PDB file of C-alpha atoms and ligand atoms in Angstrom:
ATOM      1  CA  UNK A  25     -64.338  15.793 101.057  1.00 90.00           C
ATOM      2  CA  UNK A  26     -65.679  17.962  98.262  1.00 96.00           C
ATOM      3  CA  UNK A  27     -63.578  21.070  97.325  1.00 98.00           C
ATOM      4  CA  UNK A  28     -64.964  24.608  98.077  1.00 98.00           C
ATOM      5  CA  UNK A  29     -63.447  27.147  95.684  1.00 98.00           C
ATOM      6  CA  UNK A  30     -64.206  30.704  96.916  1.00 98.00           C
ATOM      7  CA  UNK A  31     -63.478  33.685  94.829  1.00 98.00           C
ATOM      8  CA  UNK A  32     -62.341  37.357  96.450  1.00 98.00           C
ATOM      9  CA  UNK A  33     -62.839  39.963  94.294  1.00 98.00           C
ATOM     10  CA  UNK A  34     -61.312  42.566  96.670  1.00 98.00           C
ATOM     11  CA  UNK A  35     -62.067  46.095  95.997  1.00 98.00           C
ATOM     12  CA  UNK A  36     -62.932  45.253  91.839  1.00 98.00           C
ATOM     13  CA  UNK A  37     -65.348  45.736  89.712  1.00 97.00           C
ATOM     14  CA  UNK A  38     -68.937  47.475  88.414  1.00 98.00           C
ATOM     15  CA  UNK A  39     -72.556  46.400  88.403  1.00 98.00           C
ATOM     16  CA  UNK A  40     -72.148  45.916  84.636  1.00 97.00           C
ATOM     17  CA  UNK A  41     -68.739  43.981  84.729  1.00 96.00           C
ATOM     18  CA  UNK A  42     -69.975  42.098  87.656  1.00 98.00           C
ATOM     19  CA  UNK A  43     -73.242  40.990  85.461  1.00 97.00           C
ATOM     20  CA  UNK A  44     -71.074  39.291  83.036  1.00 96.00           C
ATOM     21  CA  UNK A  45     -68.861  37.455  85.320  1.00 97.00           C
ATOM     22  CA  UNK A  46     -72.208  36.277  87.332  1.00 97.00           C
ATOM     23  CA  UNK A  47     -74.094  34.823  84.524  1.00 97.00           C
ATOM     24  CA  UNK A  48     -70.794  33.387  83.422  1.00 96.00           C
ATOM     25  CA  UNK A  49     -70.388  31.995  87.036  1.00 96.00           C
ATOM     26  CA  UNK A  50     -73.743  30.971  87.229  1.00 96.00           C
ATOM     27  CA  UNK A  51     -73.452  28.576  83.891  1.00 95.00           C
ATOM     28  CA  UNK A  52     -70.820  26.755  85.293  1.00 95.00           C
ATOM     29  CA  UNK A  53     -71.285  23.092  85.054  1.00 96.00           C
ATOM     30  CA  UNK A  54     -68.714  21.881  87.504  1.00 96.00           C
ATOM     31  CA  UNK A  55     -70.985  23.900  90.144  1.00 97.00           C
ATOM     32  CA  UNK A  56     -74.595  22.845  88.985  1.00 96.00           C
ATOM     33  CA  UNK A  57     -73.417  19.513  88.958  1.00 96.00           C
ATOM     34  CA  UNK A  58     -71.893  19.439  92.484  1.00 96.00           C
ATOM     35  CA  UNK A  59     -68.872  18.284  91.600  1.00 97.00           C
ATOM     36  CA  UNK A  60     -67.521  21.301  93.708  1.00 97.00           C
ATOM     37  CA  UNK A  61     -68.811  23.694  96.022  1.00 98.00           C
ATOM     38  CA  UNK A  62     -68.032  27.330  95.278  1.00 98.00           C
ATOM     39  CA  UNK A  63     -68.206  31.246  96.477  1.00 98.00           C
ATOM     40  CA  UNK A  64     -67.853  34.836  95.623  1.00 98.00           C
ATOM     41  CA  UNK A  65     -66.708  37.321  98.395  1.00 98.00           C
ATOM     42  CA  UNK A  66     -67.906  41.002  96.964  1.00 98.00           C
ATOM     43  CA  UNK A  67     -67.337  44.359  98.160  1.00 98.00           C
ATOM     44  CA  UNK A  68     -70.807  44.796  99.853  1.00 98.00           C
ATOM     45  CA  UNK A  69     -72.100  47.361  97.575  1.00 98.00           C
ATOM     46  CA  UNK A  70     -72.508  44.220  95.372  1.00 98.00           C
ATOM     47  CA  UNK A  71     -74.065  42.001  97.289  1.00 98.00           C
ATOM     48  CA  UNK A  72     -78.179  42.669  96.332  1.00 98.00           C
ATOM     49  CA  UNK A  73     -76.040  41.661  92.579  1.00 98.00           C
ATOM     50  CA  UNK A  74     -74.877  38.854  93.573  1.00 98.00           C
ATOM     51  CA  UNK A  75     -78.128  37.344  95.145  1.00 98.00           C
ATOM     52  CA  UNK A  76     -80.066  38.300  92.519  1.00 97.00           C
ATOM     53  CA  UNK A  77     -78.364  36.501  90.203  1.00 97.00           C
ATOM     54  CA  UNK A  78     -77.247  33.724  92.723  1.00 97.00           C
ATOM     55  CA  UNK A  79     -79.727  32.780  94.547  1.00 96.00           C
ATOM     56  CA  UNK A  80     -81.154  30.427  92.022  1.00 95.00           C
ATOM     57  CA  UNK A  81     -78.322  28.728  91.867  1.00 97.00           C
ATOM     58  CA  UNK A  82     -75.865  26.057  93.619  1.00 97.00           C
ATOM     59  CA  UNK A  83     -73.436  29.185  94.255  1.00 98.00           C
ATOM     60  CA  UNK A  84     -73.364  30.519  97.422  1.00 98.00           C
ATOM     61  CA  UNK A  85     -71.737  34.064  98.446  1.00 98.00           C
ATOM     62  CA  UNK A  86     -69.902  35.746 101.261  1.00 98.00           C
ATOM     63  CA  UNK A  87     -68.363  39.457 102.349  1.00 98.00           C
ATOM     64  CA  UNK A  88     -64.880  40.411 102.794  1.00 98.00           C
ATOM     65  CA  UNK A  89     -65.132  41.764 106.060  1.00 98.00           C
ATOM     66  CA  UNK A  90     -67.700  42.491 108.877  1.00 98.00           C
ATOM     67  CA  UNK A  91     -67.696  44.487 111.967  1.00 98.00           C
ATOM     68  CA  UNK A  92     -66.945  43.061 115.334  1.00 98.00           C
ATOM     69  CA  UNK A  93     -69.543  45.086 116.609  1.00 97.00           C
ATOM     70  CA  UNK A  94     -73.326  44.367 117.082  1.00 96.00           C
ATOM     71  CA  UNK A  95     -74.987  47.860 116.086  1.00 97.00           C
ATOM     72  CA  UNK A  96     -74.008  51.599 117.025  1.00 97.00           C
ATOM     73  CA  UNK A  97     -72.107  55.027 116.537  1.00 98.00           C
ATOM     74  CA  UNK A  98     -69.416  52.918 114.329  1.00 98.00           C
ATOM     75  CA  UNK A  99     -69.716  55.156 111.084  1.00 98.00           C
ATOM     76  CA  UNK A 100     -68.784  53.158 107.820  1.00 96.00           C
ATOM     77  CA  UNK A 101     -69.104  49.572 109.634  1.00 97.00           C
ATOM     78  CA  UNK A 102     -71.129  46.753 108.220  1.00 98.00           C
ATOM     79  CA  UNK A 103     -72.663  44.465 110.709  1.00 98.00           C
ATOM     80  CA  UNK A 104     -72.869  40.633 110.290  1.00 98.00           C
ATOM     81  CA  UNK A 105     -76.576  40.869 110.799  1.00 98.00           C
ATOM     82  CA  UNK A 106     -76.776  43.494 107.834  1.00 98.00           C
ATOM     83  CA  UNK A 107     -74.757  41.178 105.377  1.00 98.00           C
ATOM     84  CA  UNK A 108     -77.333  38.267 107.183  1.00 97.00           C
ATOM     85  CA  UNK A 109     -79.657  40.537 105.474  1.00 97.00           C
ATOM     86  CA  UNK A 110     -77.965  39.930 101.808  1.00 98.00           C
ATOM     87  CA  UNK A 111     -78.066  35.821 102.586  1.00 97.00           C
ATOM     88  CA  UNK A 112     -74.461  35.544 102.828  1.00 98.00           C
ATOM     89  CA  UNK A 113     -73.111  32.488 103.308  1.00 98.00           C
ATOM     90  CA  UNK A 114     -69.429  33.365 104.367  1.00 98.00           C
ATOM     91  CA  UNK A 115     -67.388  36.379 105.185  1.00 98.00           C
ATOM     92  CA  UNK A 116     -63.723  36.372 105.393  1.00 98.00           C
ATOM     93  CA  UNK A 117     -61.497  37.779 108.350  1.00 98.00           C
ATOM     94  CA  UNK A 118     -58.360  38.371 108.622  1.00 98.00           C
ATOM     95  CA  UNK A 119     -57.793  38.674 104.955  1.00 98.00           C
ATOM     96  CA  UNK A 120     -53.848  40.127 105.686  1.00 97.00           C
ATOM     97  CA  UNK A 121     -54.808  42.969 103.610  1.00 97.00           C
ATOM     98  CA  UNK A 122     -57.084  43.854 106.779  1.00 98.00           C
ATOM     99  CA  UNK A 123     -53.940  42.831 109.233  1.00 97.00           C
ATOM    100  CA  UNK A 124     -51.878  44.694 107.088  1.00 96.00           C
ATOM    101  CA  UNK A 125     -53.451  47.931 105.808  1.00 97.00           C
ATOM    102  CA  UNK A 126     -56.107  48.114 108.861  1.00 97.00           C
ATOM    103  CA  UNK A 127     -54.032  46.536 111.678  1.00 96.00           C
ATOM    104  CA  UNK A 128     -56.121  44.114 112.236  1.00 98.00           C
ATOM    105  CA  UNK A 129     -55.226  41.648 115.347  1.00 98.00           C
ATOM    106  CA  UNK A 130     -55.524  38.634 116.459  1.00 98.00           C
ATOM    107  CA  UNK A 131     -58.060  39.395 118.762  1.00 97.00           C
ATOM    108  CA  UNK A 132     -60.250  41.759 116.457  1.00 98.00           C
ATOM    109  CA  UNK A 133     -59.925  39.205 113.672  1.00 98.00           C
ATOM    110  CA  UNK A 134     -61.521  36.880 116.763  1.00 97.00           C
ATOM    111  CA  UNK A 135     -64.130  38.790 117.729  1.00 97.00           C
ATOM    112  CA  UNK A 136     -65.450  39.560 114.013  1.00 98.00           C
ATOM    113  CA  UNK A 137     -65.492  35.584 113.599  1.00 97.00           C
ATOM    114  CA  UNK A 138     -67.264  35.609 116.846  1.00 96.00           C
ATOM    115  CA  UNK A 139     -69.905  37.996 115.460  1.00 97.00           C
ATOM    116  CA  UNK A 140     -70.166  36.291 112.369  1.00 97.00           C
ATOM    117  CA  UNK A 141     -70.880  32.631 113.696  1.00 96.00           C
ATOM    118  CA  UNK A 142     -73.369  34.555 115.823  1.00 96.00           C
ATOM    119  CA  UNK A 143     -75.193  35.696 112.789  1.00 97.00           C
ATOM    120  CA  UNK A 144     -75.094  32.468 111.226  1.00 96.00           C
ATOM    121  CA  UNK A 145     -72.508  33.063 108.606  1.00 97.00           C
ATOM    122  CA  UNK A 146     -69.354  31.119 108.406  1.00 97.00           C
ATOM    123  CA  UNK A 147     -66.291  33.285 108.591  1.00 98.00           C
ATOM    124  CA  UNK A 148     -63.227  32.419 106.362  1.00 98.00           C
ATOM    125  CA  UNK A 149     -60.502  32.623 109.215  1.00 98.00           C
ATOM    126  CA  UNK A 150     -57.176  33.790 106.649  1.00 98.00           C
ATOM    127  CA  UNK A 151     -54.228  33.159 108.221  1.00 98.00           C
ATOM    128  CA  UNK A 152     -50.262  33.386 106.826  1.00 98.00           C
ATOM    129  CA  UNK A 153     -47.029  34.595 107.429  1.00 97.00           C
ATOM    130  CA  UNK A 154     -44.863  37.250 105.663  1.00 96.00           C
ATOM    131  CA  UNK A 155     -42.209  36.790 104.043  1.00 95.00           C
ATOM    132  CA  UNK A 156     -39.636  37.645 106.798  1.00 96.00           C
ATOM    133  CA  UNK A 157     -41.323  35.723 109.037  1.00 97.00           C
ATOM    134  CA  UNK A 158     -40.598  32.294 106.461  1.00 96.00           C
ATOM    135  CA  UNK A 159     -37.567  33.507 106.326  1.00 95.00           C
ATOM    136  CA  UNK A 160     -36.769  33.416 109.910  1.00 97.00           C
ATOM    137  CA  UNK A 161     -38.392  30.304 110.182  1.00 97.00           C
ATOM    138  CA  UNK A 162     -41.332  31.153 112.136  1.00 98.00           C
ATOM    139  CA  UNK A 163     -44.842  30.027 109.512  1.00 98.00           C
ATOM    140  CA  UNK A 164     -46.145  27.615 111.869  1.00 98.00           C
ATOM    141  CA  UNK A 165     -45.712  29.461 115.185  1.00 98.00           C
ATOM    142  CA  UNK A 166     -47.245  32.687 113.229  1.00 98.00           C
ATOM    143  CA  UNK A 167     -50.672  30.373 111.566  1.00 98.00           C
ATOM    144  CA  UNK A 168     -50.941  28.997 114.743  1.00 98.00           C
ATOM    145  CA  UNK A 169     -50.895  31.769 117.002  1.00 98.00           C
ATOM    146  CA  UNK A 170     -53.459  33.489 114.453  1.00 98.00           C
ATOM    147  CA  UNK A 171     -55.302  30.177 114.472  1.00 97.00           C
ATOM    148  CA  UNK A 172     -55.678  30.215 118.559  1.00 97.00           C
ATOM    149  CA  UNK A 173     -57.196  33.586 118.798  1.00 97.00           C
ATOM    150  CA  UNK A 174     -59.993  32.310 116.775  1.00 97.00           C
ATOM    151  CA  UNK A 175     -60.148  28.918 118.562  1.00 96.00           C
ATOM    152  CA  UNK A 176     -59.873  30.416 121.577  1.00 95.00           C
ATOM    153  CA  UNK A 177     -63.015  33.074 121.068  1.00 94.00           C
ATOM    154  CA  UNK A 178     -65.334  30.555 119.536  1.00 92.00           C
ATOM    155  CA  UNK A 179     -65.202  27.620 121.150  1.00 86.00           C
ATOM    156  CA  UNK A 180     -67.141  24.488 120.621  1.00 76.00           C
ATOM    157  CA  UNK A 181     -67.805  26.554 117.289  1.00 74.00           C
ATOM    158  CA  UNK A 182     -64.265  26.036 115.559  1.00 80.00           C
ATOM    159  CA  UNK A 183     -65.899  23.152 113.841  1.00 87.00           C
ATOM    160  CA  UNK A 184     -67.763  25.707 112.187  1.00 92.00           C
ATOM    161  CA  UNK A 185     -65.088  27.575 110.828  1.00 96.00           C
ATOM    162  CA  UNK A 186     -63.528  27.487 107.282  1.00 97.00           C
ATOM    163  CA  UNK A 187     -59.998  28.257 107.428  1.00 98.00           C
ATOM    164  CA  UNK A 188     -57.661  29.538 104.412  1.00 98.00           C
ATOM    165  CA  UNK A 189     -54.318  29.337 104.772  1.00 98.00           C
ATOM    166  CA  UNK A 190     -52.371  32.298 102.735  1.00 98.00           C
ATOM    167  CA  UNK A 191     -49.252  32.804 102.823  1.00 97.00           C
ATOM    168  CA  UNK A 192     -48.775  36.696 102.524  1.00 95.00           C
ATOM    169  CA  UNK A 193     -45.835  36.882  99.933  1.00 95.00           C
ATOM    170  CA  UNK A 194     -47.686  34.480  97.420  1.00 92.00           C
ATOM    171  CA  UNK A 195     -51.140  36.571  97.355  1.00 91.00           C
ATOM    172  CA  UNK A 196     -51.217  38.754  94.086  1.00 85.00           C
ATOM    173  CA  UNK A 197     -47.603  37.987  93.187  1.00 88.00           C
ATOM    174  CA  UNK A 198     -47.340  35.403  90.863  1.00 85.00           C
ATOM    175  CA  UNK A 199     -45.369  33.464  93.580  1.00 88.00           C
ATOM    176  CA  UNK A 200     -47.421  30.173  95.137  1.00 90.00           C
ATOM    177  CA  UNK A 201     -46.445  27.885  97.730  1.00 92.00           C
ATOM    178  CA  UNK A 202     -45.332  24.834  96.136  1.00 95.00           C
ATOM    179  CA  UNK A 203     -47.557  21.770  97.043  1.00 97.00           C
ATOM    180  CA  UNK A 204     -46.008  20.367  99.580  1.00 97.00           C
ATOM    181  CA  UNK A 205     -44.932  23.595 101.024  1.00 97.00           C
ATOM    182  CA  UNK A 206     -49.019  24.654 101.532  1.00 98.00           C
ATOM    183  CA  UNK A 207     -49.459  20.803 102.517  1.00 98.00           C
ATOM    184  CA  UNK A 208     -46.733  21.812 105.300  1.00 98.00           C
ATOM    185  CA  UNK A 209     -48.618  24.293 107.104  1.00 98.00           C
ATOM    186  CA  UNK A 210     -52.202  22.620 105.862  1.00 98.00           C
ATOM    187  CA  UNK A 211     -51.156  19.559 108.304  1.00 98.00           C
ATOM    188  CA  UNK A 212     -50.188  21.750 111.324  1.00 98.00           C
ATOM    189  CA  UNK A 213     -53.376  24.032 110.891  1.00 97.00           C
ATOM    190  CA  UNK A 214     -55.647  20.316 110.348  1.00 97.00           C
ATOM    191  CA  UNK A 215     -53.586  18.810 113.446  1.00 96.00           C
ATOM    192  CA  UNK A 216     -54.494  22.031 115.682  1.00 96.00           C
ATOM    193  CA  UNK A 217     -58.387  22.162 114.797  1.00 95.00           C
ATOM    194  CA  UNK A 218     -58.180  18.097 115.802  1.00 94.00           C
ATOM    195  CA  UNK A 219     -56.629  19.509 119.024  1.00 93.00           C
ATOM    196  CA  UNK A 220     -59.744  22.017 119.759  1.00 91.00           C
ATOM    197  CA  UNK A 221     -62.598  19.612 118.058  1.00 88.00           C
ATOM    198  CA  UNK A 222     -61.837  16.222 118.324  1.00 89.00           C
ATOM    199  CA  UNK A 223     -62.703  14.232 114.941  1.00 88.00           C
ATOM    200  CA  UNK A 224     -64.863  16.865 113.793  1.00 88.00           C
ATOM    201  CA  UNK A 225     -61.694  19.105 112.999  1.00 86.00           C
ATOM    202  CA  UNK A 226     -61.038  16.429 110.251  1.00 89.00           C
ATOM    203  CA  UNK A 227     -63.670  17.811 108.101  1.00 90.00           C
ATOM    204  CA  UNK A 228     -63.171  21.891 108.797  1.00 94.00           C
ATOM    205  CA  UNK A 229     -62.384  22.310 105.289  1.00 97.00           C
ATOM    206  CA  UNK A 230     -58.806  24.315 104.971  1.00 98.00           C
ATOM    207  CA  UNK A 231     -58.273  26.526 102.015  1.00 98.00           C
ATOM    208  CA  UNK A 232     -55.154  27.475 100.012  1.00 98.00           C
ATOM    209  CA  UNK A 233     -55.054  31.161  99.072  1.00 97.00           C
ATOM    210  CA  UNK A 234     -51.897  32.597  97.409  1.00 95.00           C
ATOM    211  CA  UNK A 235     -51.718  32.829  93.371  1.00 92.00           C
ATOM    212  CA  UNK A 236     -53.499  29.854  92.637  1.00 95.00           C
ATOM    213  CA  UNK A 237     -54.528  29.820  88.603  1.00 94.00           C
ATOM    214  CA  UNK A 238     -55.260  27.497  86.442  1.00 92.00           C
ATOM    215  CA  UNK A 239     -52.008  26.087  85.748  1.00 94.00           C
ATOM    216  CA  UNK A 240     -51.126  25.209  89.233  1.00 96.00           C
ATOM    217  CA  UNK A 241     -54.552  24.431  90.998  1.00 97.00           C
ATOM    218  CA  UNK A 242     -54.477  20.896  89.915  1.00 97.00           C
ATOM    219  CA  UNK A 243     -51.128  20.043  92.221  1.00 97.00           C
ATOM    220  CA  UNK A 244     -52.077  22.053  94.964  1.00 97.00           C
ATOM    221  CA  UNK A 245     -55.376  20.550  95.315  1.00 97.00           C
ATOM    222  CA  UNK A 246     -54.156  17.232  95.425  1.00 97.00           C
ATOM    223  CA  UNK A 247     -52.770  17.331  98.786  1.00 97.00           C
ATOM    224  CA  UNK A 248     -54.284  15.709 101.089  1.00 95.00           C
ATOM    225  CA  UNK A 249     -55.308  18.667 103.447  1.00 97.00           C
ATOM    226  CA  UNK A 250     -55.750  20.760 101.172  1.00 98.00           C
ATOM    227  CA  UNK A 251     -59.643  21.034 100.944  1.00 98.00           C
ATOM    228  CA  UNK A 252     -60.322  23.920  98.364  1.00 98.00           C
ATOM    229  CA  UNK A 253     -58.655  27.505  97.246  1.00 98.00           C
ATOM    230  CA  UNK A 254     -59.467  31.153  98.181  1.00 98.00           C
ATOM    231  CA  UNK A 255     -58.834  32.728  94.533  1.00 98.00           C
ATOM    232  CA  UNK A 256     -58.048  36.581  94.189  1.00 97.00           C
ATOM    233  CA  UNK A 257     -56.616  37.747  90.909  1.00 95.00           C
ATOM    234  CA  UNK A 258     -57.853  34.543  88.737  1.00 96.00           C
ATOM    235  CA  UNK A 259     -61.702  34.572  90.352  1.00 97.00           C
ATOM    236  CA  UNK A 260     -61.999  38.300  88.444  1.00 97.00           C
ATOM    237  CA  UNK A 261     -61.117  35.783  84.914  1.00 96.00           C
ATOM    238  CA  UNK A 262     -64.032  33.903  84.049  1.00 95.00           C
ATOM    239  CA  UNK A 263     -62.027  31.325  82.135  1.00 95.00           C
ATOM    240  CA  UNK A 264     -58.911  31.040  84.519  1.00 96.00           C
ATOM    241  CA  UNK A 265     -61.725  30.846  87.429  1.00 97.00           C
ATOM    242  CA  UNK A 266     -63.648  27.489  85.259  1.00 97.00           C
ATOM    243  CA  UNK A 267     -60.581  25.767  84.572  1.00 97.00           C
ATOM    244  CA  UNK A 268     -59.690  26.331  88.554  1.00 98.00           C
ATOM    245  CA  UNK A 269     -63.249  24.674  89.627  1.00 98.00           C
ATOM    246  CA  UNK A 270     -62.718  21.826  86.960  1.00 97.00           C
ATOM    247  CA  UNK A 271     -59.431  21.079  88.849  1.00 97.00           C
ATOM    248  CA  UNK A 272     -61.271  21.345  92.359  1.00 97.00           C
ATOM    249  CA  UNK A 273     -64.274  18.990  90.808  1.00 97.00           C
ATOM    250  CA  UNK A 274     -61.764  16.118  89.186  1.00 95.00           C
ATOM    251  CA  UNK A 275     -59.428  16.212  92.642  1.00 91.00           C
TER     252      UNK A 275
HETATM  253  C1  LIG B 306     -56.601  36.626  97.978  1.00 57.12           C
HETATM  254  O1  LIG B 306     -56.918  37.781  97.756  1.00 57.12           O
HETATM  255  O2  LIG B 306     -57.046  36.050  98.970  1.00 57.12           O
HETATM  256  C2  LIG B 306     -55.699  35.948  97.048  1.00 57.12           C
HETATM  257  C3  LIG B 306     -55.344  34.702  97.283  1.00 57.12           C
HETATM  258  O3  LIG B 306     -55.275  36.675  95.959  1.00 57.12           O
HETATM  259  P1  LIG B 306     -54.468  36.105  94.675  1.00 57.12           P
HETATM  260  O4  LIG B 306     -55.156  34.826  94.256  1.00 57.12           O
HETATM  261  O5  LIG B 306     -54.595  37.182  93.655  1.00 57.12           O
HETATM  262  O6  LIG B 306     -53.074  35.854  95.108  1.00 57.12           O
END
């Protein structure tokens, strides 16, 4: 299946910075080609910026986070029909700097993917264990059990999902799963969303998030299950973030 790179920004940049890194983006020939599909996820002050300069392109772009609420007293929440709004084509939840700075749970990370497949944006279900939690052995009982919630909620609509599997002490540290580590967890996550959709689970793309660059993009996305990469750090890099969709077009 072809590769979907999506880039997270987190809470970075300016309209002026951002500018240059769109009409970089937007020149990409990997992506107007179709070689690879690909994404930005913006802080939502951006994202008039990034249809405006998206829109007439192959790009698409998505949110970082969206309420689990319809509409109401919730002061500072963004609603999936306001990013709807914006043409957003993805939003991520459960990013586990939500789980870990907002204490985000299972079942609010659930009901946000609820309200965005209700909006008609595909939510970016992030999943991963800690550290500790590798260390005591317990990754696939964690990514599943965050994996269920959303299964659970949605339904029939888990073949909707995209799911990105990032393992919490390789995002921003340098430190990546090796290959067949992310393929690991990649095959348990693909076996589960067989479990809840039947054949249709085979093509739920499942992302690897977690210090992938350009050097090791290459080897991670030539596992089998591994269908694309969520890319912090290196998507803010306009050359780290090419070479990263040339690997995801030639894989
Ligand atoms: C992320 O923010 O989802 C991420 C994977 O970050 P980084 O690539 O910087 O590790």
């Amino acid at each position: 299946m072809k590769k979907l790179i999506v880039g997270n920004w987190k809470m970075n940049g300016n309209l002026t910075a951002n500018q240059d890194l769109l009409v970089a983006l937007a020149g990409n020939q990997n992506v107007a080609s179709g070689a690879c599909d690909a994404a930005v996820c913006a802080p939502v002050s951006y994202l008039f910026q990034l249809k405006n300069v998206l829109e007439t392109t192959r790009w698409t772009w998505g949110a970082q986070d969206v309420s689990a609420h319809d509409a109401g007293a919730y002061t500072g929440e963004v609603s999936a029909g306001m990013l709807k709004d914006f043409n957003v084509r993805y939003v991520l939840v459960g990013h586990s700097e939500r789980r870990q700075y907002h204490g985000e749970s299972d079942s609010l990370v659930a009901a946000k993917a609820q309200r965005a497949l209700a909006a008609g944006i595909t939510p970016i279900v992030c999943v991963g264990e800690t550290l500790a939690e590798r260390e005591r052995g317990e990754t696939m009982d964690v990514v599943k059990r965050q994996l269920a919630a959303v299964i659970h909620a949605v339904g029939h609509c888990a073949t909707e999902l995209v799911v990105a599997y990032e393992p919490v002490w390789a995002i921003g540290t340098g430190q990546t799963a090796s290959p067949p580590q992310a393929q690991a967890v990649h095959a348990v996550l693909r076996a589960q969303l067989v479990a809840a959709c039947g054949e249709h689970g085979m093509s739920s793309r499942i992302l690897y998030g977690g210090s992938m660059t350009a050097a090791n993009a290459a080897a991670l996305l030539a596992e089998n299950d591994i269908d694309g990469g969520l890319i912090g750090g290196a998507s803010l890099k306009p050359t780290d973030f090419s070479s990263i969709l040339f690997a995801a077009s030639a894989a």
